[in-house]
Coordinates of C-alpha atoms in Angstrom, one line a residue:
Chain A
X1 CA -65.3 103.0 -5.4
X2 CA -63.5 105.9 -6.9
X3 CA -64.6 107.0 -10.3
X4 CA -61.5 108.8 -11.5
X5 CA -60.9 106.0 -13.9
X6 CA -62.9 107.3 -16.9
X7 CA -60.9 108.0 -20.0
X8 CA -61.2 111.8 -19.7
X9 CA -59.9 111.7 -16.2
X10 CA -56.9 109.7 -17.0
X11 CA -55.9 111.5 -20.2
X12 CA -53.3 114.1 -19.7
X13 CA -53.1 114.0 -16.0
X14 CA -49.3 114.4 -16.3
X15 CA -47.4 117.0 -18.3
X16 CA -46.5 115.2 -21.5
X17 CA -42.8 115.7 -20.9
X18 CA -43.1 113.5 -17.8
X19 CA -44.8 110.6 -19.6
X20 CA -42.6 107.6 -20.4
X21 CA -45.2 105.1 -21.6
X22 CA -48.5 106.0 -23.1
X23 CA -51.3 103.6 -24.1
X24 CA -54.1 105.2 -26.1
X25 CA -57.4 103.6 -26.9
X26 CA -55.6 100.3 -26.9
X27 CA -57.6 97.4 -28.4
X28 CA -56.8 93.7 -28.9
X29 CA -59.0 91.4 -30.9
X30 CA -58.5 87.7 -31.7
X31 CA -60.5 86.5 -34.7
X32 CA -62.2 83.2 -33.9
X33 CA -64.5 81.1 -36.1
X34 CA -67.5 82.4 -34.2
X35 CA -66.5 86.0 -34.7
X36 CA -64.1 88.4 -33.1
X37 CA -63.1 88.0 -29.5
X38 CA -62.3 91.4 -28.0
X39 CA -59.7 91.0 -25.2
X40 CA -59.0 94.6 -24.5
X41 CA -60.9 97.7 -25.6
X42 CA -60.6 101.4 -24.9
X43 CA -57.6 100.9 -22.6
X44 CA -55.9 104.1 -21.6
X45 CA -53.0 104.3 -19.3
X46 CA -50.1 106.8 -18.9
X47 CA -47.1 105.9 -16.9
X48 CA -44.6 108.6 -15.7
X49 CA -40.9 108.5 -15.9
X50 CA -39.4 106.6 -12.9
X51 CA -42.7 105.3 -11.9
X52 CA -43.3 101.7 -10.7
X53 CA -46.8 100.6 -11.6
X54 CA -48.3 97.2 -10.8
X55 CA -51.2 95.8 -12.6
X56 CA -53.6 93.5 -10.9
X57 CA -56.7 91.7 -12.2
X58 CA -58.3 88.3 -12.5
X59 CA -56.7 85.5 -14.5
X60 CA -57.5 85.7 -18.2
X61 CA -58.5 89.4 -18.1
X62 CA -55.8 90.3 -20.6
X63 CA -53.0 91.6 -18.4
X64 CA -50.4 89.5 -20.1
X65 CA -51.8 90.3 -23.5
X66 CA -51.4 94.0 -22.7
X67 CA -47.8 93.6 -21.4
X68 CA -46.8 91.6 -24.5
X69 CA -48.3 94.3 -26.7
X70 CA -46.1 96.9 -24.9
X71 CA -43.1 94.6 -25.3
X72 CA -44.0 94.4 -29.0
X73 CA -44.3 90.7 -29.1
X74 CA -48.1 90.8 -29.8
X75 CA -49.5 93.0 -32.6
X76 CA -51.9 95.8 -31.7
X77 CA -55.4 95.7 -33.1
X78 CA -56.3 99.3 -32.5
X79 CA -55.1 102.4 -30.7
X80 CA -51.4 103.1 -30.0
X81 CA -48.5 102.5 -27.6
X82 CA -45.7 105.0 -27.4
X83 CA -42.5 105.3 -25.4
X84 CA -41.4 108.9 -24.9
X85 CA -44.0 110.0 -27.5
X86 CA -42.7 107.6 -30.1
X87 CA -44.9 104.8 -31.4
X88 CA -43.4 101.4 -30.8
X89 CA -42.7 99.2 -33.8
X90 CA -42.1 95.6 -32.7
X91 CA -39.9 94.5 -29.8
X92 CA -36.7 96.2 -28.9
X93 CA -34.2 96.5 -26.1
X94 CA -35.6 99.8 -25.0
X95 CA -38.2 97.7 -23.3
X96 CA -36.6 95.0 -21.1
X97 CA -38.8 92.1 -20.2
X98 CA -38.7 89.7 -17.2
X99 CA -40.8 86.8 -18.2
X100 CA -42.9 84.6 -16.0
X101 CA -40.6 81.6 -16.5
X102 CA -36.9 82.7 -16.3
X103 CA -36.5 81.9 -20.1
X104 CA -32.7 81.5 -19.8
X105 CA -30.8 79.6 -22.5
X106 CA -30.1 76.5 -20.4
X107 CA -26.9 75.7 -22.4
X108 CA -25.3 79.0 -21.5
X109 CA -23.8 80.1 -18.2
X110 CA -25.4 82.9 -16.3
X111 CA -22.8 85.3 -17.5
X112 CA -23.3 84.3 -21.1
X113 CA -27.1 84.7 -20.7
X114 CA -26.7 88.3 -19.4
X115 CA -24.0 89.0 -22.0
X116 CA -26.4 87.9 -24.8
X117 CA -28.3 91.1 -24.2
X118 CA -25.3 93.3 -23.2
X119 CA -23.5 92.5 -26.4
X120 CA -26.5 93.6 -28.4
X121 CA -27.0 96.9 -26.6
X122 CA -23.4 98.0 -26.3
X123 CA -21.7 96.8 -29.4
X124 CA -19.1 99.5 -29.3
X125 CA -17.8 98.7 -25.8
X126 CA -14.8 96.5 -25.4
X127 CA -15.4 92.9 -24.3
X128 CA -14.0 93.7 -20.9
X129 CA -16.4 96.6 -20.4
X130 CA -19.4 94.5 -21.5
X131 CA -18.4 91.7 -19.2
X132 CA -18.0 94.2 -16.3
X133 CA -21.6 95.4 -16.9
X134 CA -22.9 91.9 -16.9
X135 CA -20.9 90.9 -13.8
X136 CA -22.0 94.1 -12.0
X137 CA -25.7 93.2 -12.3
X138 CA -25.1 89.5 -11.5
X139 CA -23.4 90.7 -8.3
X140 CA -26.4 92.9 -7.6
X141 CA -28.7 90.0 -7.7
X142 CA -26.4 88.0 -5.5
X143 CA -25.0 85.6 -8.0
X144 CA -21.3 86.6 -7.7
X145 CA -20.4 82.9 -7.2
X146 CA -22.4 81.6 -10.1
X147 CA -21.0 83.5 -13.2
X148 CA -19.9 80.3 -14.8
X149 CA -22.6 78.0 -13.8
X150 CA -24.9 76.6 -16.5
X151 CA -28.4 78.0 -16.3
X152 CA -29.8 74.5 -16.2
X153 CA -27.8 73.9 -13.0
X154 CA -29.5 76.8 -11.2
X155 CA -32.6 76.6 -9.1
X156 CA -35.8 78.3 -10.3
X157 CA -35.2 81.3 -8.0
X158 CA -31.5 81.7 -9.0
X159 CA -32.6 81.5 -12.7
X160 CA -35.1 84.3 -12.1
X161 CA -32.3 86.3 -10.5
X162 CA -30.3 86.0 -13.8
X163 CA -33.5 87.1 -15.6
X164 CA -33.6 90.2 -13.5
X165 CA -29.9 90.9 -14.1
X166 CA -30.3 90.4 -17.8
X167 CA -33.2 92.8 -18.0
X168 CA -31.4 95.6 -16.0
X169 CA -28.1 95.1 -17.7
X170 CA -29.4 96.2 -21.1
X171 CA -30.5 99.5 -19.4
X172 CA -34.0 99.7 -20.9
X173 CA -36.2 102.7 -20.8
X174 CA -39.1 100.6 -19.5
X175 CA -39.0 97.4 -17.6
X176 CA -41.9 95.0 -18.2
X177 CA -42.4 92.2 -15.6
X178 CA -44.9 89.5 -16.3
X179 CA -45.6 87.9 -13.0
X180 CA -41.9 87.2 -12.6
X181 CA -42.3 85.6 -9.1
X182 CA -45.5 83.7 -9.7
X183 CA -43.7 80.4 -10.0
X184 CA -41.6 80.7 -6.8
X185 CA -42.3 79.7 -3.2
X186 CA -43.2 82.5 -0.9
X187 CA -39.8 82.7 0.8
X188 CA -37.9 83.0 -2.4
X189 CA -40.5 85.4 -3.7
X190 CA -39.9 87.7 -0.8
X191 CA -36.1 87.6 -1.3
X192 CA -36.5 88.4 -5.0
X193 CA -38.9 91.3 -4.3
X194 CA -36.3 92.8 -2.0
X195 CA -33.6 92.3 -4.6
X196 CA -35.8 93.8 -7.3
X197 CA -36.7 96.9 -5.3
X198 CA -33.1 97.4 -4.2
X199 CA -31.8 97.5 -7.8
X200 CA -34.8 99.6 -8.9
X201 CA -34.2 102.2 -6.2
X202 CA -30.8 102.7 -7.7
X203 CA -31.7 102.6 -11.4
X204 CA -35.2 104.2 -11.3
X205 CA -36.2 102.5 -14.5
X206 CA -39.9 103.0 -15.3
X207 CA -41.5 99.6 -14.5
X208 CA -44.8 97.9 -15.3
X209 CA -45.4 94.7 -13.4
X210 CA -48.2 92.2 -13.6
X211 CA -49.0 90.3 -10.4
X212 CA -51.6 88.2 -8.7
X213 CA -50.4 89.0 -5.3
X214 CA -52.1 92.0 -3.6
X215 CA -49.3 92.4 -1.0
X216 CA -46.6 92.4 -3.7
X217 CA -48.6 94.9 -5.7
X218 CA -48.7 97.4 -2.7
X219 CA -45.1 96.8 -1.6
X220 CA -43.5 97.5 -4.9
X221 CA -45.7 100.1 -6.6
X222 CA -46.3 103.8 -6.8
X223 CA -49.6 103.1 -8.3
X224 CA -51.7 99.9 -8.5
X225 CA -53.8 99.6 -11.7
X226 CA -56.8 97.3 -11.5
X227 CA -58.1 95.8 -14.6
X228 CA -61.7 94.7 -15.1
X229 CA -62.5 91.1 -16.1
X230 CA -62.6 90.4 -19.8
X231 CA -63.9 90.3 -22.5
X232 CA -63.2 93.9 -23.4
X233 CA -61.1 94.5 -20.4
X234 CA -60.1 98.0 -19.5
X235 CA -58.7 99.9 -16.5
X236 CA -61.2 99.5 -13.7
X237 CA -59.6 101.6 -11.0
X238 CA -56.2 103.1 -10.0
X239 CA -54.8 103.3 -6.5
X240 CA -52.0 105.6 -5.5
X241 CA -49.6 104.2 -3.0
X242 CA -48.2 107.0 -1.0
X243 CA -45.4 105.2 1.0
X244 CA -42.1 107.0 0.9
X245 CA -39.1 105.3 -0.7
X246 CA -36.9 103.5 0.0
X247 CA -39.3 101.1 1.7
X248 CA -38.8 98.1 3.8
X249 CA -41.2 95.3 4.2
X250 CA -41.5 96.1 7.9
X251 CA -42.2 99.8 7.4
X252 CA -44.9 99.0 4.8
X253 CA -46.6 96.5 6.9
X254 CA -46.7 98.8 9.9
X255 CA -48.0 101.8 8.0
X256 CA -51.5 102.9 8.9
X257 CA -52.7 103.1 5.3
X258 CA -51.5 99.6 4.4
X259 CA -54.7 97.8 5.4
X260 CA -56.8 100.6 3.7
X261 CA -55.0 100.0 0.5
X262 CA -55.2 96.2 0.9
X263 CA -59.0 96.4 1.5
X264 CA -59.5 98.6 -1.5
X265 CA -57.7 96.2 -3.8
X266 CA -59.5 93.1 -2.4
X267 CA -62.9 94.8 -2.6
X268 CA -62.2 95.5 -6.3
X269 CA -61.1 91.9 -7.0
X270 CA -64.0 90.4 -5.1
X271 CA -66.6 92.8 -6.6
Chain B
X1 CA -17.2 72.0 -17.6
X2 CA -14.4 70.1 -16.0
X3 CA -15.2 66.6 -14.8
X4 CA -12.7 64.0 -13.8
X5 CA -12.9 60.8 -15.8
X6 CA -13.5 57.9 -13.5
X7 CA -14.2 54.3 -14.4
X8 CA -17.7 54.6 -13.0
X9 CA -18.5 57.7 -15.1
X10 CA -17.1 56.1 -18.3
X11 CA -19.0 52.8 -17.8
X12 CA -22.2 54.6 -16.9
X13 CA -21.8 56.8 -19.9
X14 CA -21.5 53.7 -22.1
X15 CA -24.4 52.0 -20.5
X16 CA -22.1 49.2 -19.3
X17 CA -22.7 49.9 -15.7
X18 CA -22.5 46.2 -14.7
X19 CA -18.7 46.3 -15.1
X20 CA -18.5 48.5 -12.0
X21 CA -20.6 46.1 -9.9
X22 CA -18.3 43.3 -11.1
X23 CA -15.3 45.3 -10.0
X24 CA -17.0 46.0 -6.6
X25 CA -17.7 42.3 -6.2
X26 CA -14.0 41.4 -6.6
X27 CA -12.8 44.2 -4.4
X28 CA -15.3 43.3 -1.7
X29 CA -17.0 46.6 -1.7
X30 CA -20.5 45.4 -2.5
X31 CA -23.2 46.3 0.0
X32 CA -26.0 43.9 0.8
X33 CA -28.7 46.0 -0.9
X34 CA -26.5 46.3 -3.9
X35 CA -26.5 42.6 -4.2
X36 CA -30.0 42.5 -5.6
X37 CA -28.9 45.1 -8.1
X38 CA -25.9 43.0 -9.0
X39 CA -28.1 40.0 -9.6
X40 CA -30.4 41.9 -11.9
X41 CA -27.7 43.7 -13.8
X42 CA -25.1 41.0 -14.2
X43 CA -26.4 37.6 -13.3
X44 CA -29.7 37.8 -15.2
X45 CA -28.2 38.9 -18.5
X46 CA -25.5 36.2 -18.2
X47 CA -28.2 33.5 -17.5
X48 CA -30.2 34.7 -20.5
X49 CA -27.1 34.5 -22.7
X50 CA -26.4 31.0 -21.6
X51 CA -30.1 30.1 -22.1
X52 CA -29.9 31.5 -25.6
X53 CA -26.8 29.5 -26.5
X54 CA -28.4 26.3 -25.0
X55 CA -31.6 26.8 -27.1
X56 CA -29.5 27.5 -30.2
X57 CA -27.5 24.4 -29.6
X58 CA -30.6 22.2 -29.3
X59 CA -32.3 23.8 -32.3
X60 CA -29.2 23.4 -34.4
X61 CA -28.9 19.8 -33.3
X62 CA -32.5 18.9 -34.3
X63 CA -32.2 20.7 -37.6
X64 CA -29.0 18.7 -38.2
X65 CA -30.8 15.4 -37.4
X66 CA -33.7 16.3 -39.8
X67 CA -31.2 17.1 -42.6
X68 CA -29.1 14.0 -41.9
X69 CA -32.1 11.7 -41.9
X70 CA -33.4 13.1 -45.2
X71 CA -30.0 12.7 -46.8
X72 CA -29.6 9.1 -45.7
X73 CA -33.1 8.2 -46.9
X74 CA -32.4 9.8 -50.2
X75 CA -29.2 7.9 -50.6
X76 CA -31.1 4.7 -49.7
X77 CA -33.7 5.3 -52.3
X78 CA -31.4 6.5 -55.1
X79 CA -28.3 4.4 -54.5
X80 CA -29.2 1.5 -52.2
X81 CA -28.3 0.3 -48.8
X82 CA -24.5 0.3 -49.2
X83 CA -24.3 3.9 -50.2
X84 CA -26.6 4.9 -47.3
X85 CA -24.5 3.1 -44.8
X86 CA -21.3 4.6 -46.2
X87 CA -22.9 8.1 -45.9
X88 CA -23.9 7.4 -42.3
X89 CA -20.4 6.3 -41.2
X90 CA -19.0 9.3 -43.0
X91 CA -21.3 11.7 -41.1
X92 CA -20.6 10.1 -37.8
X93 CA -16.8 10.3 -38.4
X94 CA -17.2 14.1 -38.7
X95 CA -15.7 14.2 -42.3
X96 CA -16.5 17.7 -43.5
X97 CA -17.4 16.8 -47.1
X98 CA -20.5 14.8 -46.2
X99 CA -21.9 17.0 -43.4
X100 CA -25.6 18.1 -43.8
X101 CA -25.8 21.8 -44.6
X102 CA -27.9 23.6 -42.0
X103 CA -27.9 26.0 -39.1
X104 CA -24.5 25.8 -37.5
X105 CA -24.2 25.1 -33.8
X106 CA -22.6 27.5 -31.4
X107 CA -19.4 25.6 -31.2
X108 CA -19.1 25.5 -35.0
X109 CA -19.6 29.3 -35.1
X110 CA -17.0 29.7 -32.4
X111 CA -14.5 27.6 -34.3
X112 CA -15.2 29.6 -37.5
X113 CA -14.6 32.7 -35.6
X114 CA -11.2 31.5 -34.5
X115 CA -10.3 30.3 -38.0
X116 CA -11.3 33.7 -39.3
X117 CA -8.9 35.3 -36.8
X118 CA -6.1 32.9 -37.8
X119 CA -6.8 33.7 -41.4
X120 CA -6.5 37.4 -40.6
X121 CA -3.2 36.8 -38.8
X122 CA -1.8 34.9 -41.8
X123 CA -3.0 37.5 -44.3
X124 CA -1.6 40.4 -42.3
X125 CA 1.7 38.6 -41.9
X126 CA 1.7 38.0 -45.6
X127 CA 0.9 41.7 -46.3
X128 CA 3.6 42.9 -43.9
X129 CA 6.1 40.6 -45.6
X130 CA 5.0 41.9 -49.1
X131 CA 5.4 45.5 -48.0
X132 CA 8.9 44.8 -46.6
X133 CA 9.9 43.0 -49.7
X134 CA 8.7 45.6 -52.1
X135 CA 9.8 48.6 -50.0
X136 CA 13.1 49.0 -51.7
X137 CA 11.7 48.5 -55.2
X138 CA 8.8 50.9 -54.6
X139 CA 11.2 53.6 -53.5
X140 CA 13.0 53.3 -56.8
X141 CA 9.7 53.2 -58.7
X142 CA 8.4 56.3 -57.0
X143 CA 11.7 58.1 -57.6
X144 CA 11.4 57.1 -61.3
X145 CA 7.9 58.6 -61.3
X146 CA 6.1 55.2 -61.6
X147 CA 3.2 54.1 -59.3
X148 CA 4.2 52.0 -56.3
X149 CA 3.2 48.3 -56.3
X150 CA 0.4 47.7 -53.8
X151 CA -0.7 44.5 -52.1
X152 CA -3.7 43.1 -53.9
X153 CA -4.2 39.8 -52.0
X154 CA -7.5 38.7 -50.6
X155 CA -8.8 40.8 -47.7
X156 CA -9.3 39.1 -44.3
X157 CA -12.6 39.2 -42.3
X158 CA -11.2 42.0 -40.1
X159 CA -10.2 44.0 -43.2
X160 CA -13.7 43.6 -44.4
X161 CA -15.1 44.9 -41.1
X162 CA -12.9 48.0 -41.4
X163 CA -13.9 48.6 -45.0
X164 CA -17.6 48.4 -44.0
X165 CA -17.0 50.9 -41.2
X166 CA -15.3 53.3 -43.7
X167 CA -18.3 53.0 -46.0
X168 CA -20.7 53.6 -43.2
X169 CA -18.8 56.7 -41.9
X170 CA -18.5 58.1 -45.4
X171 CA -22.3 57.6 -45.9
X172 CA -23.1 59.0 -42.4
X173 CA -21.0 62.1 -43.1
X174 CA -22.7 62.6 -46.4
X175 CA -26.1 62.3 -44.6
X176 CA -25.0 64.7 -41.9
X177 CA -23.7 67.3 -44.4
X178 CA -26.9 67.2 -46.5
X179 CA -29.6 66.6 -43.8
X180 CA -28.5 69.0 -41.1
X181 CA -28.2 72.2 -43.1
X182 CA -31.3 71.3 -45.2
X183 CA -33.2 70.5 -42.1
X184 CA -32.3 73.9 -40.6
X185 CA -33.5 75.8 -43.7
X186 CA -36.7 73.7 -43.8
X187 CA -37.3 74.3 -40.1
X188 CA -36.8 78.0 -40.4
X189 CA -39.0 78.7 -43.4
X190 CA -42.6 77.6 -43.7
X191 CA -42.3 78.1 -47.5
X192 CA -39.4 75.8 -47.8
X193 CA -41.2 73.4 -45.5
X194 CA -44.2 73.1 -47.8
X195 CA -41.9 72.9 -50.9
X196 CA -39.9 70.0 -49.4
X197 CA -42.7 68.2 -47.6
X198 CA -43.9 66.1 -50.5
X199 CA -40.4 65.3 -51.5
X200 CA -39.6 64.0 -48.0
X201 CA -42.8 62.0 -47.7
X202 CA -42.2 60.3 -51.0
X203 CA -38.5 59.5 -50.7
X204 CA -38.4 58.5 -47.1
X205 CA -39.9 55.1 -47.5
X206 CA -37.9 54.1 -50.6
X207 CA -36.0 50.9 -50.0
X208 CA -32.2 50.7 -50.0
X209 CA -32.2 48.5 -53.1
X210 CA -33.9 51.2 -55.1
X211 CA -31.6 53.9 -53.8
X212 CA -28.7 51.8 -54.8
X213 CA -30.0 51.4 -58.4
X214 CA -30.8 55.1 -58.6
X215 CA -27.3 56.1 -57.4
X216 CA -25.8 53.5 -59.8
X217 CA -27.6 55.0 -62.8
X218 CA -26.3 58.5 -62.0
X219 CA -22.8 57.7 -60.9
X220 CA -22.2 55.3 -63.8
X221 CA -22.8 58.1 -66.2
X222 CA -20.9 60.7 -64.3
X223 CA -17.8 58.5 -64.1
X224 CA -18.0 57.4 -67.7
X225 CA -14.6 56.7 -69.1
X226 CA -13.0 56.4 -65.7
X227 CA -11.1 53.3 -64.9
X228 CA -11.5 53.7 -61.2
X229 CA -13.6 51.2 -59.3
X230 CA -16.8 53.2 -58.5
X231 CA -18.4 50.6 -56.2
X232 CA -17.2 52.3 -53.0
X233 CA -18.5 55.7 -54.2
X234 CA -21.9 54.2 -55.2
X235 CA -22.3 52.3 -52.0
X236 CA -21.4 55.1 -49.6
X237 CA -23.7 57.6 -51.5
X238 CA -26.5 55.1 -51.4
X239 CA -26.0 54.5 -47.6
X240 CA -26.0 58.3 -47.1
X241 CA -29.2 58.9 -49.0
X242 CA -31.0 56.0 -47.4
X243 CA -30.2 57.0 -43.9
X244 CA -30.4 60.8 -44.0
X245 CA -34.2 61.1 -43.6
X246 CA -34.4 60.7 -39.8
X247 CA -31.9 63.5 -39.4
X248 CA -33.6 65.7 -41.9
X249 CA -37.0 65.3 -40.3
X250 CA -35.7 65.7 -36.7
X251 CA -33.6 68.7 -37.5
X252 CA -36.5 70.4 -39.2
X253 CA -38.8 69.6 -36.3
X254 CA -36.2 70.7 -33.7
X255 CA -35.6 74.0 -35.4
X256 CA -39.3 74.8 -36.0
X257 CA -40.3 74.0 -32.4
X258 CA -37.8 76.0 -30.4
X259 CA -39.4 77.0 -27.1
X260 CA -41.4 80.2 -27.6
X261 CA -39.8 81.8 -24.6
X262 CA -36.3 81.6 -26.2
X263 CA -37.7 83.1 -29.4
X264 CA -39.3 85.9 -27.4
X265 CA -36.0 86.6 -25.6
X266 CA -34.3 86.8 -29.0
X267 CA -36.9 89.2 -30.2
X268 CA -36.7 91.5 -27.2
X269 CA -32.9 91.6 -27.4
X270 CA -33.2 92.2 -31.2
X271 CA -30.7 89.5 -32.0
X272 CA -29.8 89.3 -35.7
X273 CA -30.8 86.4 -37.9
X274 CA -27.3 84.9 -37.7
X275 CA -27.0 85.2 -33.9
X276 CA -30.6 84.0 -33.5
X277 CA -29.8 80.8 -35.4
X278 CA -26.4 80.1 -33.8
X279 CA -27.0 81.2 -30.3
X280 CA -30.6 80.2 -29.8
X281 CA -32.2 78.0 -32.4
X282 CA -29.4 75.5 -33.0
X283 CA -28.3 74.9 -29.4
X284 CA -31.9 74.3 -28.4
X285 CA -32.6 71.9 -31.2
X286 CA -29.3 69.9 -30.6
X287 CA -31.0 67.1 -28.6
X288 CA -33.5 66.4 -31.4
X289 CA -30.8 66.7 -34.1
X290 CA -28.7 64.1 -32.2
X291 CA -31.7 61.8 -31.8
X292 CA -32.0 62.0 -35.6
X293 CA -28.3 61.4 -36.1
X294 CA -28.4 58.3 -33.9
X295 CA -31.2 56.8 -36.0
X296 CA -29.3 57.7 -39.1
X297 CA -26.2 55.9 -38.0
X298 CA -28.1 52.8 -37.1
X299 CA -30.1 52.8 -40.3
X300 CA -26.8 53.4 -42.3
X301 CA -25.2 50.3 -40.6
X302 CA -28.4 48.3 -41.3
X303 CA -28.7 49.1 -45.0
X304 CA -25.0 48.9 -45.6
X305 CA -25.0 45.1 -45.8
X306 CA -27.7 45.0 -48.4
X307 CA -26.0 47.8 -50.5
X308 CA -22.5 46.3 -50.3
X309 CA -24.0 43.0 -51.4
X310 CA -25.6 44.7 -54.5
X311 CA -22.7 47.0 -55.3
X312 CA -20.1 44.2 -55.0
X313 CA -18.2 46.7 -52.9
X314 CA -15.8 45.1 -50.4
X315 CA -17.1 44.8 -46.8
X316 CA -19.1 42.6 -44.5
X317 CA -22.1 42.5 -46.9
X318 CA -19.9 41.2 -49.7
X319 CA -18.3 38.7 -47.2
X320 CA -21.8 37.3 -46.3
X321 CA -22.8 37.0 -50.0
X322 CA -19.6 35.4 -51.0
X323 CA -19.8 32.9 -48.2
X324 CA -23.4 32.1 -49.1
X325 CA -22.4 31.5 -52.8
X326 CA -19.3 29.6 -51.8
X327 CA -21.2 26.9 -50.0
X328 CA -18.2 25.4 -48.2
X329 CA -19.0 23.3 -45.2
X330 CA -18.1 26.2 -42.7
X331 CA -19.7 28.9 -44.8
X332 CA -22.9 29.0 -42.8
X333 CA -20.9 29.3 -39.6
X334 CA -19.0 32.2 -41.1
X335 CA -22.2 33.9 -42.0
X336 CA -23.3 33.6 -38.4
X337 CA -20.0 35.1 -37.2
X338 CA -20.6 38.0 -39.6
X339 CA -24.1 38.4 -38.2
X340 CA -22.7 38.7 -34.6
X341 CA -20.0 41.1 -35.8
X342 CA -22.7 43.3 -37.5
X343 CA -24.9 43.2 -34.4
X344 CA -22.1 44.0 -31.9
X345 CA -20.6 46.8 -34.0
X346 CA -24.1 48.3 -34.5
X347 CA -24.6 48.3 -30.7
X348 CA -21.2 49.9 -30.2
X349 CA -21.9 52.6 -32.8
X350 CA -25.2 53.4 -31.0
X351 CA -23.4 53.7 -27.7
X352 CA -20.8 56.0 -29.4
X353 CA -23.5 58.3 -30.6
X354 CA -25.2 58.3 -27.2
X355 CA -21.9 59.3 -25.7
X356 CA -21.4 62.2 -28.1
X357 CA -25.1 63.2 -27.5
X358 CA -24.6 63.2 -23.7
X359 CA -21.5 65.3 -24.1
X360 CA -22.9 68.1 -26.3
X361 CA -26.5 68.2 -25.1
X362 CA -27.5 70.7 -22.4
X363 CA -30.4 68.6 -21.2
X364 CA -28.8 65.7 -19.4
X365 CA -32.1 63.9 -18.7
X366 CA -33.2 63.9 -22.3
X367 CA -31.0 61.3 -23.8
X368 CA -32.3 57.7 -23.7

């Protein structure tokens, strides 16, 4: 197994002007009656501009904790997180989140759900302009016929499409995805992966995505980050995926390196 | 959302689905499998109603016999054989003055109901005639700056029902205006929650009678020197205070338990406080708020009778009390008529709330 994962090796591997997201000595501790429980410790990770990184690891290792700390929804116990060299302070629309459950407001239409964020980010634009932005992204995710449908009337897959549109429409600097397709059946999951990667190819927003699915991790990512099991989880290994973009599922599956990558990840997870 | 209103939709909404099966039965559209459903939804309730009336009739009859036997024996002991025989013939003849006073039978109640309706027709005709007669005079009086003459005759049973409904709606509105905003604040702020918690726990179980007395003490002093009749004010405030607790508790709970996902979305999008409350927190707690309002309305209707009775404020409660005091031979039957009126109106109010809840709520499966 490769050993380039030590802190010294990861630090400063990119020129600092290229770094979008920087996690330094990140630590998360939950106090319990029996003493502190350390979820994450000495976690160091740098993510480049326009990079798509997937994070893979066993359940309960602290992946979601890390992502919600980046989103600003979970306080940091030690170390720092910065976006474009600026420390983050709480949540904000510069980091868009696609949650595991679609988390749409069920009493709003899909358009209203997307507009909720757009209104917030572009307060100076006219209503028409804001609506055009929301509609553009809803079209991109294939919901041009469902602008005025209540979110509660949409299927789980359709709801997650609205979730994707909502996240892209606020034009974040970083996109955080917390197992967004984990609750979907495999057919819908494939469809949504295609939609996600299609929009991403166009927008090139730096993305960090948690997944359980090894194939998904390889198909979408420029790098796959493997986390060790907790407690005190850290980065265990990093795998560069050198497929050219834009990719298709077929070209990826037929690529000679695909099974090498796959084996590498599965070896890590079964280790 | 545009939905065409059909008979089926409306009746289902009101929980009166059996009407539609009845309609299908007459138009011959009923399928064989639906017949079982029809049996259960229409025939079974009808049979149970008939059974209830039958049991009531038998019960009333045996109570009547007990009371009659006791009366005759008493007459025999106190006044001798002649008086007892006279009483017996009087009872058999159906003469109203010597009837035993007990639970009225279904037919007596039905007759009282009809006589109350006749009474209503007479009174409203009288009122209309009065208004017609005084119209010209009132015009002059108003022109001269004097107060118009108003009808001050006895209210009919139907008038009493409407007065009661007014009191309940005024009380309900008061409860809504106090409990919903207060519940929102309590739900949003843990500090306010602990400040108000003891207050809610102590005042929630207080009985309507005590609320009435409390409101009476305060309103009496506030309206000192005023010649206005304060009984309506006192009774609707008491009704409101009695019934608001369910809404207060439910609103606070709904607001404080909004799905964490929604709150996270609001945080990520950096919604302002105002937007967060009106776009996320309130809509998501609407189902719980409405459950509270539904309980509030039914409690308001239930305590109304007791409070009207105490406050001597016109309405069904006062009607029941006056009939009880009156002790005329059909008073008991009229009380039972009032009981059914109260029950049926309470049921209709509940349905009305359910309808509004279904209409505003996003989660169509939630309403019961």
